PDB file of C-alpha atoms in Angstrom:
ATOM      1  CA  UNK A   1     155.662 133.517  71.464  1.00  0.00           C
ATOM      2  CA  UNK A   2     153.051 136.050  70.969  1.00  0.00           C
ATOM      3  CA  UNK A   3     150.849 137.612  73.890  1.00  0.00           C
ATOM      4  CA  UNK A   4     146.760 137.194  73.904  1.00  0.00           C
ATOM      5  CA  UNK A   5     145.622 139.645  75.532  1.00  0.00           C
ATOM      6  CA  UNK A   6     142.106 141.087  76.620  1.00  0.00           C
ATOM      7  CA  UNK A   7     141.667 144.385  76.174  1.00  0.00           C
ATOM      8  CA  UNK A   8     138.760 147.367  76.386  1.00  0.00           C
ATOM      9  CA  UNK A   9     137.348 150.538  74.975  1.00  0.00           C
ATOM     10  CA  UNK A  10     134.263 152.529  75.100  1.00  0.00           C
ATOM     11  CA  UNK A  11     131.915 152.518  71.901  1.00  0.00           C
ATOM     12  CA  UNK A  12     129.303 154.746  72.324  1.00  0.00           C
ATOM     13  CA  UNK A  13     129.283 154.610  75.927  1.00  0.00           C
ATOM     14  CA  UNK A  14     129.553 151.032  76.141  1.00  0.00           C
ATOM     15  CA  UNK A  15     132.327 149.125  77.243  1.00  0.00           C
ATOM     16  CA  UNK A  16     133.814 146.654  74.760  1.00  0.00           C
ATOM     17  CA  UNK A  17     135.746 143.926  75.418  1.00  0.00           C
ATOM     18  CA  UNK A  18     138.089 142.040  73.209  1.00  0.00           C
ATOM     19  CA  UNK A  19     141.382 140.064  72.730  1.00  0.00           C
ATOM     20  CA  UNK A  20     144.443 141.493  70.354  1.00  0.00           C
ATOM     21  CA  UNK A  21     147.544 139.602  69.726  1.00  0.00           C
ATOM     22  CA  UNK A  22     150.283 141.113  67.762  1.00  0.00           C
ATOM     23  CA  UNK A  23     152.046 144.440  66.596  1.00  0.00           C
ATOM     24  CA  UNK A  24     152.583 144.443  63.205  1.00  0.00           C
ATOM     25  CA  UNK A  25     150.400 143.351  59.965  1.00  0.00           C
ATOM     26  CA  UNK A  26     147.209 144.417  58.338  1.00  0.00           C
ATOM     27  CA  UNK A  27     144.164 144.335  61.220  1.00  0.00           C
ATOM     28  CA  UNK A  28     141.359 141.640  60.978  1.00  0.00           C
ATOM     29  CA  UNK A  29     138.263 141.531  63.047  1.00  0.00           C
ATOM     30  CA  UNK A  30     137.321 138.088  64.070  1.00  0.00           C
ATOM     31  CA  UNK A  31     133.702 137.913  65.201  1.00  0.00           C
ATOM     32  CA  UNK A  32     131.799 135.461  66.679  1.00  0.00           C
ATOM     33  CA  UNK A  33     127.947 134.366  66.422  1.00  0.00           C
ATOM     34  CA  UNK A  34     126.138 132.720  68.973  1.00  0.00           C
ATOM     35  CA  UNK A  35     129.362 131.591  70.996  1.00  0.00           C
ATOM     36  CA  UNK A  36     131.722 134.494  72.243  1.00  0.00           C
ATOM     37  CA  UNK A  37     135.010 135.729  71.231  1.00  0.00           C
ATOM     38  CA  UNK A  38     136.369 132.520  73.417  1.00  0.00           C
ATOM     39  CA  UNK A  39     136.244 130.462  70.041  1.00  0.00           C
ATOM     40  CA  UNK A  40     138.975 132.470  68.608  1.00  0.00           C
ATOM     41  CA  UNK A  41     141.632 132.466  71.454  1.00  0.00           C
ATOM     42  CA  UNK A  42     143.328 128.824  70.177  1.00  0.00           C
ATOM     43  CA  UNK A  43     144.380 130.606  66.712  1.00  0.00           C
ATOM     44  CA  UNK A  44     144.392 134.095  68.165  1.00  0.00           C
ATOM     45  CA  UNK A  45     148.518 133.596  68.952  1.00  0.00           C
ATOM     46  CA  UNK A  46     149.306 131.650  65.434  1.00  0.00           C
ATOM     47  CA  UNK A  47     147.106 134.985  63.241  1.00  0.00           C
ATOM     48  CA  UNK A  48     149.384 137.524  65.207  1.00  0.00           C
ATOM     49  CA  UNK A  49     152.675 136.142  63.983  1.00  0.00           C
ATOM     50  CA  UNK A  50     151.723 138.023  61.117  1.00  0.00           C
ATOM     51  CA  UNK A  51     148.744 140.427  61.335  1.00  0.00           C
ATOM     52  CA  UNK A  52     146.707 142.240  64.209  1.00  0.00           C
ATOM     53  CA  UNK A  53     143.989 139.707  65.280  1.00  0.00           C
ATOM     54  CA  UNK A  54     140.862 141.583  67.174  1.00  0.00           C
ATOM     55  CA  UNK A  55     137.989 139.077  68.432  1.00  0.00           C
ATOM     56  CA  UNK A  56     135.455 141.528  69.410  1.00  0.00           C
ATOM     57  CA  UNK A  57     132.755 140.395  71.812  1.00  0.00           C
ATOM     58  CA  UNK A  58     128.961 142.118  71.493  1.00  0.00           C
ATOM     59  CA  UNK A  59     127.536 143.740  73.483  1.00  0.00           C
ATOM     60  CA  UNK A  60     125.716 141.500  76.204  1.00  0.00           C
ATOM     61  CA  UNK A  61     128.149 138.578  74.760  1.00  0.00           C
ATOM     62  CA  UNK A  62     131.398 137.295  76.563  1.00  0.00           C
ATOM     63  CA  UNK A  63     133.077 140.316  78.881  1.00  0.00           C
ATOM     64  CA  UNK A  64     131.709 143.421  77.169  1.00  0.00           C
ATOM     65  CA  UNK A  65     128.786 145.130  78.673  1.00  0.00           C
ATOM     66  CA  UNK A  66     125.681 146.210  76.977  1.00  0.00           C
ATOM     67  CA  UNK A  67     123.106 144.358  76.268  1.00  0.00           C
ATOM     68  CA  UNK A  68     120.915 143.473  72.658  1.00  0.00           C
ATOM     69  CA  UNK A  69     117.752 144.407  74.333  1.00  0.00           C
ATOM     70  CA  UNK A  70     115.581 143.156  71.623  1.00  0.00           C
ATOM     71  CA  UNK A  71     115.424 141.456  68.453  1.00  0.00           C
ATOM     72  CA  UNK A  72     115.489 144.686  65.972  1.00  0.00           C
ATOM     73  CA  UNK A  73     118.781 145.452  67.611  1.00  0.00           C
ATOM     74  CA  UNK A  74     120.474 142.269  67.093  1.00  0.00           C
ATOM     75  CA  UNK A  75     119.583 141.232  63.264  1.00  0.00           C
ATOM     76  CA  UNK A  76     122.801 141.164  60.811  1.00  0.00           C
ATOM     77  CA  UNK A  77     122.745 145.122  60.179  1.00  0.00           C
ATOM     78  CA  UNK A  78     122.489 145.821  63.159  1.00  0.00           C
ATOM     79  CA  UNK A  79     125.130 144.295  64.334  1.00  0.00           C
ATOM     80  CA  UNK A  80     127.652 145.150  61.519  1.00  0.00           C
ATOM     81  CA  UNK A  81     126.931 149.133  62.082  1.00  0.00           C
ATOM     82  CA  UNK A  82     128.270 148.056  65.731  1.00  0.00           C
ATOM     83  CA  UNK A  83     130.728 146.521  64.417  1.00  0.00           C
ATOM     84  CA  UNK A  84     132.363 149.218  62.204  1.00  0.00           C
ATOM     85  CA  UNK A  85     131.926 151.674  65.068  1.00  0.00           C
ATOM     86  CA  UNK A  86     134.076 148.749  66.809  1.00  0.00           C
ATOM     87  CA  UNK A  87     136.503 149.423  64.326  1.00  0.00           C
ATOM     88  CA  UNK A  88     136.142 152.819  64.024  1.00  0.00           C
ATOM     89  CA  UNK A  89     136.739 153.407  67.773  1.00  0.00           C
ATOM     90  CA  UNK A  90     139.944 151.954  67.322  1.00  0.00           C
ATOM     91  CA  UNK A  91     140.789 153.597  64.993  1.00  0.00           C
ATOM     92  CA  UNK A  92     141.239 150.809  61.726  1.00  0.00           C
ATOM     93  CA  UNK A  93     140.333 152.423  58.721  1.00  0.00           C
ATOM     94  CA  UNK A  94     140.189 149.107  56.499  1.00  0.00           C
ATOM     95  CA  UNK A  95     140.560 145.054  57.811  1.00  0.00           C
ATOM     96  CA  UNK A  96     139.631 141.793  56.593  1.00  0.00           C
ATOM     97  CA  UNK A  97     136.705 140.130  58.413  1.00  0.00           C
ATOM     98  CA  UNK A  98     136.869 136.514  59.620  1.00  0.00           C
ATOM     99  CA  UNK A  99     133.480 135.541  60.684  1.00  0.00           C
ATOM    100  CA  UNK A 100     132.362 132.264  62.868  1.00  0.00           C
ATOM    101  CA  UNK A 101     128.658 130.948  63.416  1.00  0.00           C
ATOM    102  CA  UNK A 102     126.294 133.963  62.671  1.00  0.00           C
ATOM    103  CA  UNK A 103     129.496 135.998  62.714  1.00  0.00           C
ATOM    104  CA  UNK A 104     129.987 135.114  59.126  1.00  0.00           C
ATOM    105  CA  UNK A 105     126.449 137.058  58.337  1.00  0.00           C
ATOM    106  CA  UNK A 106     128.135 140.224  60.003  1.00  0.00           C
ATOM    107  CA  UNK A 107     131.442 139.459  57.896  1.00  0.00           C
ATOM    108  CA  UNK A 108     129.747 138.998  54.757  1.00  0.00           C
ATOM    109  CA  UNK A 109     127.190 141.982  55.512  1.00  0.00           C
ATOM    110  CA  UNK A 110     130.051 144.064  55.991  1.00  0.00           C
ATOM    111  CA  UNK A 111     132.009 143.091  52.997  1.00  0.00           C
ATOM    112  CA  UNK A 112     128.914 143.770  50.861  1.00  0.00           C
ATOM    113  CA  UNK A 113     128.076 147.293  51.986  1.00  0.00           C
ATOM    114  CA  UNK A 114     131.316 148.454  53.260  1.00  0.00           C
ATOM    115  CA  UNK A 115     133.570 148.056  49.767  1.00  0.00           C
ATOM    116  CA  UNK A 116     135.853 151.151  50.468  1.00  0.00           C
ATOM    117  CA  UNK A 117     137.029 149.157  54.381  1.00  0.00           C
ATOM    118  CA  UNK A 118     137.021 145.479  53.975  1.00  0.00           C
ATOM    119  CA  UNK A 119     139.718 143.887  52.133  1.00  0.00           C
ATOM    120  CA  UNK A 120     139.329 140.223  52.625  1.00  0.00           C
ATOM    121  CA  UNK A 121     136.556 137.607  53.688  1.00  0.00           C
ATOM    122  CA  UNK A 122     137.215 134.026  55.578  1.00  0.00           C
ATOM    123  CA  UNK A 123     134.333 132.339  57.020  1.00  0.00           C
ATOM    124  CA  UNK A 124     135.113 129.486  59.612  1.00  0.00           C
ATOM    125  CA  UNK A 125     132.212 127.242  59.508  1.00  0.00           C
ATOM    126  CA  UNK A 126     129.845 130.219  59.503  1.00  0.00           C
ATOM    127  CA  UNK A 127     126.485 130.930  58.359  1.00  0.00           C
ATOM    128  CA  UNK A 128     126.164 130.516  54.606  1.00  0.00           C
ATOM    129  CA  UNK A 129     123.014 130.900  51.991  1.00  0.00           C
ATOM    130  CA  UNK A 130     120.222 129.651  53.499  1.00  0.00           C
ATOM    131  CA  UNK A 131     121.934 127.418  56.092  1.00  0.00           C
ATOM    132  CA  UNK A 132     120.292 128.910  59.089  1.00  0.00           C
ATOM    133  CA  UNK A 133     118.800 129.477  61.679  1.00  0.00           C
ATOM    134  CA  UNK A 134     118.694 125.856  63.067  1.00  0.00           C
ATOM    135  CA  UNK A 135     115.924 124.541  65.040  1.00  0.00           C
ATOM    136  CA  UNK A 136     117.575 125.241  68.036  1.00  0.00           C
ATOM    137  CA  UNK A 137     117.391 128.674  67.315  1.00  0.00           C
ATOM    138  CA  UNK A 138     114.809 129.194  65.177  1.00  0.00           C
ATOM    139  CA  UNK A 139     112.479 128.519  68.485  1.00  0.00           C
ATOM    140  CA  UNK A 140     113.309 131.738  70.149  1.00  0.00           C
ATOM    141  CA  UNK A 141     111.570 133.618  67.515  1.00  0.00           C
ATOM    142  CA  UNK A 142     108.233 133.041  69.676  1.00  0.00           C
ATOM    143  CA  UNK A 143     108.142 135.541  72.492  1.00  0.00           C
ATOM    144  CA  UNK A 144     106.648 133.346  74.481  1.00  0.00           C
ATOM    145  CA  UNK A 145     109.884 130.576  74.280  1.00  0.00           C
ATOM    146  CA  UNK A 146     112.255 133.791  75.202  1.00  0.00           C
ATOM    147  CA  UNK A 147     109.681 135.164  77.867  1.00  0.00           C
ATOM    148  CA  UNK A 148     109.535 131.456  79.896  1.00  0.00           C
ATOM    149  CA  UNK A 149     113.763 130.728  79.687  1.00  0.00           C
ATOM    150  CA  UNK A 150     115.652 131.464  82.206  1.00  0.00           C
ATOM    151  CA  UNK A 151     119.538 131.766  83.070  1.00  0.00           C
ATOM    152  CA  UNK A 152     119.491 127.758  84.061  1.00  0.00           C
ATOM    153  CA  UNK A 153     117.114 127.124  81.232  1.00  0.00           C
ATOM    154  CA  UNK A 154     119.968 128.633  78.815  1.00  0.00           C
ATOM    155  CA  UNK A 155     122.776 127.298  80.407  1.00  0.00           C
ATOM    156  CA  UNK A 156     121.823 123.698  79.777  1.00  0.00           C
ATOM    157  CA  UNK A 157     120.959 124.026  76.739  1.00  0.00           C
ATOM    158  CA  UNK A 158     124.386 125.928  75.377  1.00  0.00           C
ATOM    159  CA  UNK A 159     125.809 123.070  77.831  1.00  0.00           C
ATOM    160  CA  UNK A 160     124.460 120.499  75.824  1.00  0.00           C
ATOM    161  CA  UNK A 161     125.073 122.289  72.540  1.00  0.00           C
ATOM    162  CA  UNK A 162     128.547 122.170  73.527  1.00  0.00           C
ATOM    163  CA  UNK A 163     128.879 118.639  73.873  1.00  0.00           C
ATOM    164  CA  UNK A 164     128.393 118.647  70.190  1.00  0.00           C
ATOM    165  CA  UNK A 165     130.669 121.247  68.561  1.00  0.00           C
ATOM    166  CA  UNK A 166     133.890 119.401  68.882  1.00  0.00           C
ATOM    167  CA  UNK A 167     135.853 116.239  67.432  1.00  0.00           C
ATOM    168  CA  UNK A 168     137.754 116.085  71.351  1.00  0.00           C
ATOM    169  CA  UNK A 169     136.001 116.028  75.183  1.00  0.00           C
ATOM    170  CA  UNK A 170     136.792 119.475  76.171  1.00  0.00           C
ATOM    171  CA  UNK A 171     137.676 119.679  79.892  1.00  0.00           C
ATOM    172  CA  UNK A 172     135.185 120.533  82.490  1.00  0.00           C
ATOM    173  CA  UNK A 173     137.136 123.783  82.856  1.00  0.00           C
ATOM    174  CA  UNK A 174     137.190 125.090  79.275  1.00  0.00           C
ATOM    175  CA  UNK A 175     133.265 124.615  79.404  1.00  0.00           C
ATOM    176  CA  UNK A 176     132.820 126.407  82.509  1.00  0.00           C
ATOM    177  CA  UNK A 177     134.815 128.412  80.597  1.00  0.00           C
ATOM    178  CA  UNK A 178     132.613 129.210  77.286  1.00  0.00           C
ATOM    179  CA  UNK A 179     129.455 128.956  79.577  1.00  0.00           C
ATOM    180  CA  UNK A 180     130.408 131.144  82.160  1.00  0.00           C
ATOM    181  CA  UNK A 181     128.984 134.492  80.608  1.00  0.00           C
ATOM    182  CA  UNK A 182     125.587 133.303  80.605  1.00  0.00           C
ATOM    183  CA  UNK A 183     125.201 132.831  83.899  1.00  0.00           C
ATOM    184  CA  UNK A 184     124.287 136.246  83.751  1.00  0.00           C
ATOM    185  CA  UNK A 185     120.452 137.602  82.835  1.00  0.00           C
ATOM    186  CA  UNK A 186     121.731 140.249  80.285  1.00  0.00           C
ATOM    187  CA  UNK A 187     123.985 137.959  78.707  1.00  0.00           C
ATOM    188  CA  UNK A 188     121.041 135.558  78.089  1.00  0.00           C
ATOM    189  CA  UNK A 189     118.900 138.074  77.005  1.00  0.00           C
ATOM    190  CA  UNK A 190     121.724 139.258  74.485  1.00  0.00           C
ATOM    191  CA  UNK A 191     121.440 135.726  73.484  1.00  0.00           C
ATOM    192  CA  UNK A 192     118.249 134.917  72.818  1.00  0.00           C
ATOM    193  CA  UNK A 193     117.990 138.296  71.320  1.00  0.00           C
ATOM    194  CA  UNK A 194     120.449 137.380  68.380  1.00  0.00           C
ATOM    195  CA  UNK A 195     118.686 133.778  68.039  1.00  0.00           C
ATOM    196  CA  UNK A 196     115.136 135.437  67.479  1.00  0.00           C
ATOM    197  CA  UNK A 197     116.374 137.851  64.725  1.00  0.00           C
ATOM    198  CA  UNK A 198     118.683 134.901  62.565  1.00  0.00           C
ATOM    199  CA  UNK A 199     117.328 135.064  59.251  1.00  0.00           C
ATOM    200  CA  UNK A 200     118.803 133.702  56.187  1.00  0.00           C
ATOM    201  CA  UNK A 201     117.638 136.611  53.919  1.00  0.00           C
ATOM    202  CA  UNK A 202     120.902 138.618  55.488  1.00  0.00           C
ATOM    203  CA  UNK A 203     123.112 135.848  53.047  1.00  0.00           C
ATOM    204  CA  UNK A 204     120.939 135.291  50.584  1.00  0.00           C
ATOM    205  CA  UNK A 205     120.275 138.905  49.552  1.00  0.00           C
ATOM    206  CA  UNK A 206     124.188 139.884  49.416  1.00  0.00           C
ATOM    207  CA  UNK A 207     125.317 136.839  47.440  1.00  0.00           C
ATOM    208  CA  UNK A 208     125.153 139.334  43.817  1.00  0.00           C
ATOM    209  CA  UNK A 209     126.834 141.778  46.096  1.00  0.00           C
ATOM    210  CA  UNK A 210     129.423 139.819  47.229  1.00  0.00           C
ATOM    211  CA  UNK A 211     129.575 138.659  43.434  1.00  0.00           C
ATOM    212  CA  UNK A 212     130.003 142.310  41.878  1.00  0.00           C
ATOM    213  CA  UNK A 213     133.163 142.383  43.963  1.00  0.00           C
ATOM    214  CA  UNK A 214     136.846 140.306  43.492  1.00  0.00           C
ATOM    215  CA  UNK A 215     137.378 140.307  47.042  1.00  0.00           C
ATOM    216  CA  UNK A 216     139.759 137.398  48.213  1.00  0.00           C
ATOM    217  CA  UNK A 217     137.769 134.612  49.947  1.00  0.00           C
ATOM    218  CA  UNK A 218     138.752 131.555  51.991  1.00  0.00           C
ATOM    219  CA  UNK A 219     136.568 129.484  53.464  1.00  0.00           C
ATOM    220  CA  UNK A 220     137.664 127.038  56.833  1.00  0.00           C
ATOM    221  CA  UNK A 221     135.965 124.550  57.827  1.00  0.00           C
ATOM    222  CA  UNK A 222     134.891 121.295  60.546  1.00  0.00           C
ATOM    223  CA  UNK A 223     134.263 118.701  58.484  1.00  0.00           C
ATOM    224  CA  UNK A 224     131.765 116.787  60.828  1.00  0.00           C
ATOM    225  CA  UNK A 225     129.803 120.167  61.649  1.00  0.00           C
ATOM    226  CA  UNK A 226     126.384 119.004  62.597  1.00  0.00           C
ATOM    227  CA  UNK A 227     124.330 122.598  62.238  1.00  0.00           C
ATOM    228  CA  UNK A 228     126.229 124.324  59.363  1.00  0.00           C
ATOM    229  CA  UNK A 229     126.573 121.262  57.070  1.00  0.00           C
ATOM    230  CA  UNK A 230     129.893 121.367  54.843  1.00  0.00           C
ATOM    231  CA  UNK A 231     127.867 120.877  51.769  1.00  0.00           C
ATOM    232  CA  UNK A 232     126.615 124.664  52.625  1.00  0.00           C
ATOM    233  CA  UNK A 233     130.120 125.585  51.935  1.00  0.00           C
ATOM    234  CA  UNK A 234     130.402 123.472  49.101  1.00  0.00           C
ATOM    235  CA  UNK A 235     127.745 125.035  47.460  1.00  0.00           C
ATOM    236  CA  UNK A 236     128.894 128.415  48.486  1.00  0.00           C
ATOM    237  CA  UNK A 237     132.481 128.192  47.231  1.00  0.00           C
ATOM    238  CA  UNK A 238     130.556 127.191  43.421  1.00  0.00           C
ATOM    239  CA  UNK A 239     129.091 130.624  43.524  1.00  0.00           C
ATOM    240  CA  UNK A 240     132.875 132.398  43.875  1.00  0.00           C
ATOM    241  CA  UNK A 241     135.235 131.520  41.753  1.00  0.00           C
ATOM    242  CA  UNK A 242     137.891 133.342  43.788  1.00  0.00           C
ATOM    243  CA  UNK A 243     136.647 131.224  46.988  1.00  0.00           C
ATOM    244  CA  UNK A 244     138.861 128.445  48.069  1.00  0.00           C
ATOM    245  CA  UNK A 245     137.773 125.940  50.794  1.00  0.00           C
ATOM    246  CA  UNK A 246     139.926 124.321  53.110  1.00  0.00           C
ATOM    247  CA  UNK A 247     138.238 121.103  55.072  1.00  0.00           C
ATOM    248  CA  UNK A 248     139.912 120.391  58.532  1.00  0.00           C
ATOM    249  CA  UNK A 249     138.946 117.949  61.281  1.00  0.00           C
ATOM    250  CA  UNK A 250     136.599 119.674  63.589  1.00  0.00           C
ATOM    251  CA  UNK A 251     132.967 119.954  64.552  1.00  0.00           C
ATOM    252  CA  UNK A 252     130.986 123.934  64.788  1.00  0.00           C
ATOM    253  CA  UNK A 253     133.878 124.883  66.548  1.00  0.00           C
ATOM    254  CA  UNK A 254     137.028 123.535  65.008  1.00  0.00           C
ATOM    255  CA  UNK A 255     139.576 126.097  66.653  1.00  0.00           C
ATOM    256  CA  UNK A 256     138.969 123.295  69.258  1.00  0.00           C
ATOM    257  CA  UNK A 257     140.104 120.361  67.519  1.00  0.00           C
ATOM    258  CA  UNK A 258     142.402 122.242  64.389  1.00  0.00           C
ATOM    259  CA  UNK A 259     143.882 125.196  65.765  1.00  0.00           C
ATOM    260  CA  UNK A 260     147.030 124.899  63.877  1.00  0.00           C
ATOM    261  CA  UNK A 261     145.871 123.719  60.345  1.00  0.00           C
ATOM    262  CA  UNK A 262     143.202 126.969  61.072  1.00  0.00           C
ATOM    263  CA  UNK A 263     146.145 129.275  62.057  1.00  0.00           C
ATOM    264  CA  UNK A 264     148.175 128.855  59.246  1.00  0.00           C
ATOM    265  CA  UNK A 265     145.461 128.651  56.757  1.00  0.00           C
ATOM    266  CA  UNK A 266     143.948 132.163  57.805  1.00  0.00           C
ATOM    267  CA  UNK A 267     147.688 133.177  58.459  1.00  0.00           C
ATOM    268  CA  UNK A 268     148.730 132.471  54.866  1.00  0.00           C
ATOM    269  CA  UNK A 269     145.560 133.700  53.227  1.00  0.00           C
ATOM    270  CA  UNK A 270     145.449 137.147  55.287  1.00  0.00           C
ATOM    271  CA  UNK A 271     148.913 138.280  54.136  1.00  0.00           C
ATOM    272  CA  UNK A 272     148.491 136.727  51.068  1.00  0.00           C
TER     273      UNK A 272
END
């Protein structure tokens, strides 16, 4: 059985954590969107049978410090240059990007404008086209919505968002679990930061990009995902001929629901 572990390191002064699993294999950054790196532990075992898994959190997201103080600092650039100095600081010269939720604007970012580092792209019911932001989002882009929430205000809402990213109940300890970093007043500033700077232009403008290039794609998805529809990746997987889409049972977050079918599709198509 393969250790998940959660480990740290300093990126420009600021502590980052993240979990690793495995020895062995070519390196892939898993990165998460609005959620934290929690949504990759269930498949985080499974990927390091054969490769080096790393689910970064961001800064002012899950355990790593920092915080995205404002909007400019959190949109999809941004928070690709943080996550090749992530990558950097570990010292990885190339990986494949695996990218969740708004996580799969940063993978797709990165695979556009960093050619010469990342070798493969998976998206796993991520942000696609012009699928997002959702409404739910799309409200913290008034000032006034982020000035007047607070910690409670945020924690019922991801509570309630929660309720409605999985195919299965999850216990009342995994969501204490996935809601327990924003009980903290960075964390939800973090949040609401990345929220107010979504903006579909980020995968609409790299889609000739991403075309110029024959990198390997794969895309994994919840079929019954309620805020990135599957007919987003439908419609995404017609633009690449090299793209291949596997459906699995699952809601936003179907690590939950499919971690196995998930594991061993990313497994075979990141050492493929």
């Amino acid at each position: 059985m393969v250790d998940v572990r959660r480990e740290e390191v300093d990126v420009d002064g600021t502590r980052m954590s993240y979990l690793a699993a495995g020895e062995h294999g070519p390196v892939v950054l898993l990165l998460h969107g609005t959620f934290w790196s929690r949504v990759w532990q269930p498949v985080m075992a499974r990927l390091g049978q054969v490769c080096r898994p790393v689910a970064m959190d961001l800064p002012g997201f899950g355990y790593s410090d920092g915080e995205l103080s404002s909007p400019e600092g959190a949109t999809v650039p941004a928070l690709a240059e943080i996550v090749h100095s992530f990558a950097e600081r570990l010292g990885v010269r190339q990986y494949a990007v695996v990218g969740h939720d708004i996580g799969g604007a940063i993978a797709q970012h990165l695979a556009a404008y960093r050619e010469e580092v990342v070798t493969r792209l998976a998206l796993v019911n991520g942000v696609v086209l012009d699928s997002w932001p959702v409404p739910a989002v799309e409200r913290f882009q008034d000032p006034q919505v982020r000035a007047e929430t607070t910690v409670e205000d945020l924690l019922r809402t991801r509570r309630t968002a929660m309720g409605r990213t999985t195919v299965r109940e999850l216990s009342e300890a995994e969501l204490d679990e996935y809601l327990d970093p924003w009980r903290d007043e960075r964390r939800v500033r973090s949040w609401m930061s990345m929220a107010a700077a979504a903006d579909s232009r980020y995968t609409t403008e790299v889609v000739d990009k991403l075309r110029a290039r024959t990198l390997p794609m794969l895309l994994v998805w919840g079929t019954d995902d309620e805020f990135q529809r599957l007919e987003y990746a439908e419609r995404f997987v017609r633009q690449f001929p090299q793209a291949e889409l596997v459906r699995v049972t699952g809601k936003h977050i179907p690590t939950e629901d499919s971690p196995q079918e998930i594991g061993d599709a990313l497994a075979g198509f990141l050492t493929g």
